[in-house]
Coordinates of C-alpha atoms in Angstrom, one line a residue:
X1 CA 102.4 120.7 61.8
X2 CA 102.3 117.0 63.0
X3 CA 101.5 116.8 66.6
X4 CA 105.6 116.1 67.2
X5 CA 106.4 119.5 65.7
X6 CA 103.7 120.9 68.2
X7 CA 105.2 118.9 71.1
X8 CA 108.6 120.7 70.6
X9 CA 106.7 124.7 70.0
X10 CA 105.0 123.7 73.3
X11 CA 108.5 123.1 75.0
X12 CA 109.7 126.5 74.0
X13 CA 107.0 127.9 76.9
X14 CA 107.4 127.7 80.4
X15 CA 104.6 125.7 81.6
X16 CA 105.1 124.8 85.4
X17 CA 102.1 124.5 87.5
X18 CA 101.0 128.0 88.4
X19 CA 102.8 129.5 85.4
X20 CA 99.7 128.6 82.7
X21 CA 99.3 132.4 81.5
X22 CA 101.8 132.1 78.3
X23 CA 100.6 128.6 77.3
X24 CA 97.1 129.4 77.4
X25 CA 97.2 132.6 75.9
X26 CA 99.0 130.3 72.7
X27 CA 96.2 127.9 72.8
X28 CA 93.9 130.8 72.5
X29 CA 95.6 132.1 70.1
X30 CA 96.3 129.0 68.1
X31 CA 92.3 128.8 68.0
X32 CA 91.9 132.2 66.6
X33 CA 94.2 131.6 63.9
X34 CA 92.6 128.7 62.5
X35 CA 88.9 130.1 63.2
X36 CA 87.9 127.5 65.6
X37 CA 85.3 128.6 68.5
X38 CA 87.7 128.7 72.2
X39 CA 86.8 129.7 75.7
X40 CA 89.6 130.4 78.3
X41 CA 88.7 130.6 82.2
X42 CA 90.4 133.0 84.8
X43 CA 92.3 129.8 85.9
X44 CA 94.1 129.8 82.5
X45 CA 91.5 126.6 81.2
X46 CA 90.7 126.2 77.5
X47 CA 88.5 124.6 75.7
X48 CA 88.8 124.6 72.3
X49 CA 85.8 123.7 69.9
X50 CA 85.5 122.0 66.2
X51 CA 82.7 121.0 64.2
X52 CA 82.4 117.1 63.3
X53 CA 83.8 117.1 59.7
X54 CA 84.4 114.4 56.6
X55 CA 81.0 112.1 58.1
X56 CA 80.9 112.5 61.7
X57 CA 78.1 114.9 61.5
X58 CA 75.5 112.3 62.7
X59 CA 77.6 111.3 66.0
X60 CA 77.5 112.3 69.5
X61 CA 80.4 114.9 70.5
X62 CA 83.8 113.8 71.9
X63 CA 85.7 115.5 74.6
X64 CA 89.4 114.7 73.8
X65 CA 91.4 116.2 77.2
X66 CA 94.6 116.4 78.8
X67 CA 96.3 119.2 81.0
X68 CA 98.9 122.4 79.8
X69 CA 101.2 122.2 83.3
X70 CA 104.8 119.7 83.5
X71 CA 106.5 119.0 86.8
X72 CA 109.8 121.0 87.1
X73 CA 112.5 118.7 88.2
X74 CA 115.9 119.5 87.0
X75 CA 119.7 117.8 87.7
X76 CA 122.0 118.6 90.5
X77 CA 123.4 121.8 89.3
X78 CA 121.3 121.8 85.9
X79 CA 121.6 125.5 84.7
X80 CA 117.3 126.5 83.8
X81 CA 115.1 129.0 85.2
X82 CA 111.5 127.6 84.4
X83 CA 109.7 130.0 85.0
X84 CA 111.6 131.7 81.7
X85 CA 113.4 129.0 79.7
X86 CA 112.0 126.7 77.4
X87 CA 113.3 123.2 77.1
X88 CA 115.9 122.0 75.5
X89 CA 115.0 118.5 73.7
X90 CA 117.0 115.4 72.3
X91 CA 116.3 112.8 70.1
X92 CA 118.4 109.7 70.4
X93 CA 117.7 106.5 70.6
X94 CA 114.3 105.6 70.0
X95 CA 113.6 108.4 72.7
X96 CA 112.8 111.8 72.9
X97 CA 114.0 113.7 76.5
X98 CA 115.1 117.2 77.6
X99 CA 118.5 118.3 78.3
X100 CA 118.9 118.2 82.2
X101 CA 115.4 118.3 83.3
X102 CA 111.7 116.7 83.1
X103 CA 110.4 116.4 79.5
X104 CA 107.1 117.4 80.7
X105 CA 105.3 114.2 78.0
X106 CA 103.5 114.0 80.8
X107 CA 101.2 115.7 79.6
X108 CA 102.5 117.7 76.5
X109 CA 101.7 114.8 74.4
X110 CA 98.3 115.2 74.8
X111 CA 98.3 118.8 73.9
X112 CA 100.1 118.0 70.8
X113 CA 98.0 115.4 69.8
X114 CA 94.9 117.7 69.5
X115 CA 96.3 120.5 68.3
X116 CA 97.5 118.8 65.1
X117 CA 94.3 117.1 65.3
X118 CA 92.4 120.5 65.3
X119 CA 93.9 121.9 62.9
X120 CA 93.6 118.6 60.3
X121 CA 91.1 118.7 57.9
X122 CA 91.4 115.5 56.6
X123 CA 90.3 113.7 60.0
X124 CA 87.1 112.0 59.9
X125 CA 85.3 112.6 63.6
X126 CA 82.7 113.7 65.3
X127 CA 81.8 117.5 66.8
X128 CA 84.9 118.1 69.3
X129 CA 85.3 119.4 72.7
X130 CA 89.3 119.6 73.2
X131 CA 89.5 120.7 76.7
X132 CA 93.1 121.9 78.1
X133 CA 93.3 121.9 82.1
X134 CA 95.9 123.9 84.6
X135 CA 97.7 122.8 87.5
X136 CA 96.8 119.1 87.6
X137 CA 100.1 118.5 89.0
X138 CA 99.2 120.0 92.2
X139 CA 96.2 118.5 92.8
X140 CA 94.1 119.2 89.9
X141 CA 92.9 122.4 90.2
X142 CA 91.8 123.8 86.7
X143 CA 90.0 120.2 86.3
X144 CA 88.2 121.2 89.5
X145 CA 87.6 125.2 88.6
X146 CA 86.4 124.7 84.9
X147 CA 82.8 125.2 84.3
X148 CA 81.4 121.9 82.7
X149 CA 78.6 123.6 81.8
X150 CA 80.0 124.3 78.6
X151 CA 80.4 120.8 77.2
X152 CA 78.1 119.0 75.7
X153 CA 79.9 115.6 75.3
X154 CA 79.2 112.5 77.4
X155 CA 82.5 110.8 76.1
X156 CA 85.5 111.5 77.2
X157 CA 88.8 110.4 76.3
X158 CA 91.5 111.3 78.4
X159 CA 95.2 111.4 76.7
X160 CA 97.1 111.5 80.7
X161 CA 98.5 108.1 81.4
X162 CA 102.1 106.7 80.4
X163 CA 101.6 102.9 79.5
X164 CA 100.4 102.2 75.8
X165 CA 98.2 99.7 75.3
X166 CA 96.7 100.4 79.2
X167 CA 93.4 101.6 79.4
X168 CA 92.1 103.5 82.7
X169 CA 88.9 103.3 84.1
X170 CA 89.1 103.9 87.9
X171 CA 91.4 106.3 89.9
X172 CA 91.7 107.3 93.6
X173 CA 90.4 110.1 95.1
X174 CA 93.2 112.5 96.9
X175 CA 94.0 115.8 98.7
X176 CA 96.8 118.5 99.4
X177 CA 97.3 118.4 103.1
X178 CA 99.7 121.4 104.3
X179 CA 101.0 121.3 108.0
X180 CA 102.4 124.5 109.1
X181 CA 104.7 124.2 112.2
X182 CA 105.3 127.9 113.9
X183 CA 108.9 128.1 115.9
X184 CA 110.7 131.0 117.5
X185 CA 114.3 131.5 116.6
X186 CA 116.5 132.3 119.8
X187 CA 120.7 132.4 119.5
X188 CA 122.9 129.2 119.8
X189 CA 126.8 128.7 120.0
X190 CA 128.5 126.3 117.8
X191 CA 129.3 125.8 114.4
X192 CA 127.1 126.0 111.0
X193 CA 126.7 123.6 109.2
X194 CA 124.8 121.8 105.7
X195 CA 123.5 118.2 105.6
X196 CA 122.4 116.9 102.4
X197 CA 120.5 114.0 101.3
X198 CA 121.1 113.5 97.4
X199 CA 120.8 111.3 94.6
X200 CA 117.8 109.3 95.5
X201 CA 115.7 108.1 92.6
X202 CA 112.5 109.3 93.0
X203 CA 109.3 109.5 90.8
X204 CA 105.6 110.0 90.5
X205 CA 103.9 109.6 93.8
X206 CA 100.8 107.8 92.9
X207 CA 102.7 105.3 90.0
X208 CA 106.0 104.4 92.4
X209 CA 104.7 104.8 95.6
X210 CA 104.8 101.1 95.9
X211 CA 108.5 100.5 95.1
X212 CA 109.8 101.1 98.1
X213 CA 112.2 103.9 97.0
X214 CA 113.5 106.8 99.8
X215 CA 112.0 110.1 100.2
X216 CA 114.6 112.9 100.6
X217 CA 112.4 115.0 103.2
X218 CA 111.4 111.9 105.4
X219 CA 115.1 110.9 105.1
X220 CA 116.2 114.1 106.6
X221 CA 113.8 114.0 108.9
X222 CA 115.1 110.7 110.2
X223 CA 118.8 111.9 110.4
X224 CA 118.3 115.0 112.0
X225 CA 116.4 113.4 114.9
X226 CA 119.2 110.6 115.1
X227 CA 122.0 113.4 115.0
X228 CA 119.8 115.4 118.0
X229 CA 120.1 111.8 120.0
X230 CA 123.6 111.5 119.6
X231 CA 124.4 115.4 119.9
X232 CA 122.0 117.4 122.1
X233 CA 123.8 120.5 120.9
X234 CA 122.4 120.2 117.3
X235 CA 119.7 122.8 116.7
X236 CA 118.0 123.0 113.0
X237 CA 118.2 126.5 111.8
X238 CA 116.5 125.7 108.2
X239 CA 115.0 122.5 106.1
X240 CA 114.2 121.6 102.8
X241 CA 113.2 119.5 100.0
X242 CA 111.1 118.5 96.9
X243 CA 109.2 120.7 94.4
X244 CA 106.0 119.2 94.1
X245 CA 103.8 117.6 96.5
X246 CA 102.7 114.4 94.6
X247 CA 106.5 114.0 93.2
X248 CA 108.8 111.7 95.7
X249 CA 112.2 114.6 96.6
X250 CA 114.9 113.3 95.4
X251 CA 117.3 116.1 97.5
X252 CA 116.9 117.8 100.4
X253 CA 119.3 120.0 102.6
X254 CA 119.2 121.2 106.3
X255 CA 121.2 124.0 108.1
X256 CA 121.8 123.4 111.6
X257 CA 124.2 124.6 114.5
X258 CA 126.7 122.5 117.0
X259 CA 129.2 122.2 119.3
X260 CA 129.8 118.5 118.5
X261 CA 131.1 118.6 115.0
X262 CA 132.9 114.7 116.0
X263 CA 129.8 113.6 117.5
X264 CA 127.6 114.4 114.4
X265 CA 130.6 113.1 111.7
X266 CA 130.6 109.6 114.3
X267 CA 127.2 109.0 114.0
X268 CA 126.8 110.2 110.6
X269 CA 129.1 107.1 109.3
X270 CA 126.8 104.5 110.8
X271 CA 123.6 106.1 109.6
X272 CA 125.1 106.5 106.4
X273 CA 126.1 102.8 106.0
X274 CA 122.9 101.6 107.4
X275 CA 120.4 103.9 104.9
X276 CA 123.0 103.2 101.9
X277 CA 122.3 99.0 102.7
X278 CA 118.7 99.8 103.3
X279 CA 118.1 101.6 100.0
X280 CA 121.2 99.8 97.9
X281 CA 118.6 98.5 95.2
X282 CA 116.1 101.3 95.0
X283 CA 118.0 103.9 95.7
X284 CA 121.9 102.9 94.4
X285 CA 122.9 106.9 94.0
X286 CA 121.8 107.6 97.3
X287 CA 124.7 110.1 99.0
X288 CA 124.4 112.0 102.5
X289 CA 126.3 115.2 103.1
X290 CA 128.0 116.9 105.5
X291 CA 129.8 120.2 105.2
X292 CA 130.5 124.0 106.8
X293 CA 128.0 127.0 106.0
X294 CA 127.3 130.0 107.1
X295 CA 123.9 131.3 107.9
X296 CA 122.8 134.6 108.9
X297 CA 119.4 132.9 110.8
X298 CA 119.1 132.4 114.7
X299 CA 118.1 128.6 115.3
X300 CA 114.9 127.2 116.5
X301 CA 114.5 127.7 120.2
X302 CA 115.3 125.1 122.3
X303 CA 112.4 123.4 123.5
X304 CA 110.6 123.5 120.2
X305 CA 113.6 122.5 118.4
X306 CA 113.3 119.1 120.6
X307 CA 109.9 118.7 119.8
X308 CA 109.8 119.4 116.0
X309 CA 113.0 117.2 115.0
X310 CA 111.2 114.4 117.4
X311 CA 108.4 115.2 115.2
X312 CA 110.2 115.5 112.0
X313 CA 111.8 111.4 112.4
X314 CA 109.0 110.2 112.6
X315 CA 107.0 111.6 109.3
X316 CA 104.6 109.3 107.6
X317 CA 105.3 108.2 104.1
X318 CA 104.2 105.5 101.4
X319 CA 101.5 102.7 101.3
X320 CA 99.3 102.3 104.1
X321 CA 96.7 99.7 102.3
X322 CA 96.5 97.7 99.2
X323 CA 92.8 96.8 97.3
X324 CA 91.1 93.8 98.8
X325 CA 89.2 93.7 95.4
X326 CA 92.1 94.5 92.6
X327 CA 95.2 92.4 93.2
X328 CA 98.7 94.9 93.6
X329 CA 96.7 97.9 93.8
X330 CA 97.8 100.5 96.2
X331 CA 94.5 101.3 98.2
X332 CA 95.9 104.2 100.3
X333 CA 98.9 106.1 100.4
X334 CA 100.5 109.6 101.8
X335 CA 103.8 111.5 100.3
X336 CA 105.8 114.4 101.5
X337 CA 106.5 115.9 98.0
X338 CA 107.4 119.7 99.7
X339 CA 109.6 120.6 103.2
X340 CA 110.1 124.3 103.2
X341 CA 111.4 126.8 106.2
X342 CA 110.0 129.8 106.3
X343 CA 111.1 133.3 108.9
X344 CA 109.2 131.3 111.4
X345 CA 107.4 128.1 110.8
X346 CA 108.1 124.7 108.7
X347 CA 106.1 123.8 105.9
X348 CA 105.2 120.1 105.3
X349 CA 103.1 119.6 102.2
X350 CA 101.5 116.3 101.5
X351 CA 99.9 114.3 98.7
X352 CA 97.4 112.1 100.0
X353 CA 95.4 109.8 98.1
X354 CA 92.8 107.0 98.6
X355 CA 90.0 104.6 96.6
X356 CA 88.4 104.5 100.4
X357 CA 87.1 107.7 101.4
X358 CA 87.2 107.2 104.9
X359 CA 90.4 106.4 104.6
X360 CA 91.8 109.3 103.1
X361 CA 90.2 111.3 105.8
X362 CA 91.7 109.1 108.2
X363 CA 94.7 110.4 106.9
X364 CA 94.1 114.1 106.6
X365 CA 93.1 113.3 110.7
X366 CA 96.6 111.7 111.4
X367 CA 98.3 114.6 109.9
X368 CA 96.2 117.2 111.5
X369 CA 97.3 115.6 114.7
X370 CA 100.9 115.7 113.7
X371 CA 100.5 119.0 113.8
X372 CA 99.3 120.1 116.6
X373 CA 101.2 117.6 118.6
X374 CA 104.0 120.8 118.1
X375 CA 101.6 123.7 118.1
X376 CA 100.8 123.6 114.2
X377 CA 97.8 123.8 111.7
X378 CA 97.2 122.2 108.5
X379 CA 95.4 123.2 105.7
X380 CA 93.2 121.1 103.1
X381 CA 93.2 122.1 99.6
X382 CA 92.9 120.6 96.1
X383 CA 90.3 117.3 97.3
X384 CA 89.1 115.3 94.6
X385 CA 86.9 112.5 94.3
X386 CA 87.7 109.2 93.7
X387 CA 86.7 107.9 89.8
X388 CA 84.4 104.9 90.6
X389 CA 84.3 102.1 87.9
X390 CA 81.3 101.8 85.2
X391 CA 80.5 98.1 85.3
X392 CA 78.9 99.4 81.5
X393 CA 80.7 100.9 79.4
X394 CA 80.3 101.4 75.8
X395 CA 83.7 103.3 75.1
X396 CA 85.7 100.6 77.1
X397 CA 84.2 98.0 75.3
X398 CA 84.8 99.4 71.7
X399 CA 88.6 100.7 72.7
X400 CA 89.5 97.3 74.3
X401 CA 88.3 95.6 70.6
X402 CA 89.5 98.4 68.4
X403 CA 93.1 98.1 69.9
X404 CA 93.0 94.5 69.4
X405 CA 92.3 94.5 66.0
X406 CA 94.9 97.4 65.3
X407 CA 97.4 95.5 67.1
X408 CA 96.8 92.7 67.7
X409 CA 97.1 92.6 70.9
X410 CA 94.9 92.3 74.3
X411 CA 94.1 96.0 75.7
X412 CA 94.9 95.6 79.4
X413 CA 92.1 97.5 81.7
X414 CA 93.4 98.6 84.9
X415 CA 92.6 101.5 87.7
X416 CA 95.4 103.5 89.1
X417 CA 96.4 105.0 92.4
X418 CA 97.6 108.2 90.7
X419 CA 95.0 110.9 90.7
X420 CA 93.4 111.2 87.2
X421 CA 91.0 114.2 86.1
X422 CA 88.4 111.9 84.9
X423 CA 87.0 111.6 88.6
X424 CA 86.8 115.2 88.7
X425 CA 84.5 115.4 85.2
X426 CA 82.7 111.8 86.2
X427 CA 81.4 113.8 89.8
X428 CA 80.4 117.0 87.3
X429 CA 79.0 115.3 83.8
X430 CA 75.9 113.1 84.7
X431 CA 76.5 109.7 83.0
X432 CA 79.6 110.5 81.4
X433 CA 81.9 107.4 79.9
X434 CA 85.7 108.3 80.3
X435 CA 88.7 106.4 79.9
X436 CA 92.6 107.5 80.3
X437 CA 95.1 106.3 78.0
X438 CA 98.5 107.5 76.3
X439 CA 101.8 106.5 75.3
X440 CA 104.8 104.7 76.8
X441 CA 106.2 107.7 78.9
X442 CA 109.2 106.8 81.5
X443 CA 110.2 108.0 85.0
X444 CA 108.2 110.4 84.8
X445 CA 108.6 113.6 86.6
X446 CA 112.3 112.7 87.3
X447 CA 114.8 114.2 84.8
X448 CA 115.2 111.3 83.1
X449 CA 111.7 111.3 81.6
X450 CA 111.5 110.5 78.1
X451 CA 109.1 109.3 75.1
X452 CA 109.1 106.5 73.3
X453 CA 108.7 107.2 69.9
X454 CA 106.9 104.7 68.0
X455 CA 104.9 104.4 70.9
X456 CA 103.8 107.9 70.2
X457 CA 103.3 107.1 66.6
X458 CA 101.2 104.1 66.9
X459 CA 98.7 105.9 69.9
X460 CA 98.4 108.7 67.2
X461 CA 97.1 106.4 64.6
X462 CA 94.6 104.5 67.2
X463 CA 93.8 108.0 68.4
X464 CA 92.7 109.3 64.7
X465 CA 90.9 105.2 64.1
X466 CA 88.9 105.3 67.3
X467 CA 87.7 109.3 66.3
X468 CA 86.4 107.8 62.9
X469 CA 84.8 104.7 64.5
X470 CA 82.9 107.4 67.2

């Protein structure tokens, strides 16, 4: 099959972060079929082995790499379970995209691409490491659990980034911060009621953090303390929003309890109008809710319900520093991709990220502090190092010329704010040269994500050109 015909078997698995089991059990089995050596990790990691062939015997091995998870975002109202249902793709335009929900190019494009690579025989390359991560979406965790002892290759090309004709040679380093807030529920009288902040744009966390769009949680967050100021009735019952830490929420809801249903609709019309004018060219679908529920849940008690909404309006988001050295570069940033409420405590989860160490642990300090300012704790998971540029670089070098003469075109060479596994195999694989690269893939992790086509084409033909010049 040509690596489009994989793309679209791939899509028939669920593959959400955490739910890796049936789409590495297919790339084992994929290897078995076709005779090629594989390894697979308790993590749900494979790596999938094949011997240089048609004159590449002489050259040093080639780790081609890209991760098996998608982000699961779907439309208002978007009828999927993805934890069970494949996607369902269209073609149109130029474009490929999936009905109601994220594609998930990012990266199932790079798991296509070597598995019709693998299973070519006509290719010309060198001896091949293909090596198929987990759970890179929340914070890189296969990348960080595989054992790199098993590969042998000092070049690595990594098939994870969504501009063609981009090449990545520096990332920032990041972590998964999770504040957990405790609260005791008591009764309240008064009215239930939903509020809803919807139809905000979105997007990858790292890429857009910089365009200034809303975040649903932080949103909330802002409301409800506003609506507590103008009705000191209101007490929050539940909260949430967003899927995946290092995705910006597009929606988030709150349940809460009043006796002011007036005061709440008065004030709600001028916050309205203001975050509407505020957001009118980011975020031009932006629409805020209000409606009766019904809720069998006591609210938070009083006193804590004054001190976590006071908390909750103020909740840090978005760039804090730019690169001194790299012009437009987002040096450090934090997002609240996750708001959950649980029988008793809030969940906050973060995505915070950083080219200056310090500073990203300056960050993990200031929410820490957050925290406990309301009696909570936070937990650190998923930290990964930042991937330092190589001032030498052979594979740069013959990349940036190879696409020029393929093209004819000027390969641009750029680091990133996103996280990018390379860091991860850099800090394990003494003197290892990596790059990222890829196709044009758009809005990602929104659910109008979709592939351009020819670029796909045309960064399959450079991949195959730059295998037989390795």
């Amino acid at each position: 099959m040509n690596y489009l015909e994989w793309f679209y078997k791939l899509s028939e698995i669920p593959h959400g972060s955490g739910n890796t089991k049936e789409i590495s059990d297919f790339l084992i089995d994929f290897a078995l079929e076709k005779g090629l050596q594989s390894y697979q990790d308790d993590y749900n990691n494979v790596i999938i082995y094949k011997a240089a062939q048609n004159g590449g015997e002489d050259s040093k091995p080639v780790i081609l790499q890209g991760h098996i998870d998608m982000v699961c975002e779907k439309e208002e109202g978007y009828d999927i379970d993805f934890t069970k249902d494949g996607l369902r793709l269209v073609e149109k335009d130029g474009f490929l995209k999936s009905e109601g929900t994220t594609l998930g190019g990012d990266d199932g494009i790079a798991v296509a691409y070597m598995l019709a690579i693998l299973e070519d025989e006509t290719i010309r390359h060198p001896d091949l490491e293909c090596v198929f991560t987990v759970d890179e979406e929340i914070g890189m965790l296969g990348a960080a659990a595989l054992d790199k002892t098993r590969l042998m290759g000092r070049r690595l090309l990594n098939i994870d980034s969504e501009e063609e004709g981009t090449l990545l040679v520096s990332c920032a380093g990041g972590a998964t911060v999770e504040l957990t807030v405790p609260f005791i529920r008591r009764g309240a009288q008064g009215e239930t009621y939903k509020l809803s902040v919807t139809g905000l744009t979105g997007g990858h966390s790292g890429v857009e953090i910089d365009k200034g769009r809303a975040n649903a949680d932080v949103l909330l967050g802002y409301i409800l303390k506003e609506l507590l100021l103008a009705d000191d009735s209101l007490r929050l019952i539940s909260a949430e929003g967003g899927l995946k830490d290092n995705a910006i929420p597009v929606k988030a809801s709150a349940l809460i309890k009043s006796k002011n249903r007036e005061l709440i609709e008065e004030a709600l019309k001028g916050l309205t109008n203001k975050l509407k004018e505020e957001y009118a060219s980011t975020d031009p679908g932006m629409d805020i809710i209000f409606e009766e529920a019904s809720s069998d849940d006591y609210p938070l008690d009083e006193m804590q319900n004054l001190s976590i909404l006071m908390m909750m309006g103020e909740l840090p988001f978005g760039v804090r520093a730019y690169s001194k050295d790299i012009e437009g570069l987002v040096q450090t940033s934090l997002n609240l991709g996750i708001m959950t409420t649980e029988k008793e405590c809030i969940k906050l989860i973060y995505s915070v990220r950083s080219c200056v160490e310090a500073e990203k642990q300056a960050l993990i300090e200031e929410l820490s502090f957050l925290a406990r300012s309301v009696g909570g704790t936070v937990n650190v998971k998923g930290e990964y190092p930042a991937w330092e540029y190589k001032k030498d670089s052979e594979l740069r070098d013959k990349m940036t010329s190879l696409y020029e003469e393929m093209f004819e075109k000027t390969m641009k060479v750029e680091a990133i704010h996103a996280g990018v596994e390379c860091g991860i195999f850099a800090g394990a694989l003494e003197g290892l040269d990596a790059v990222s690269f890829g196709p044009d893939i758009l809005e990602i992790h929104t659910p109008r994500e979709k592939l351009d086509l020819k670029s796909a084409e045309r960064t399959y033909s450079y991949i195959l050109t730059l295998l037989e010049e390795l």
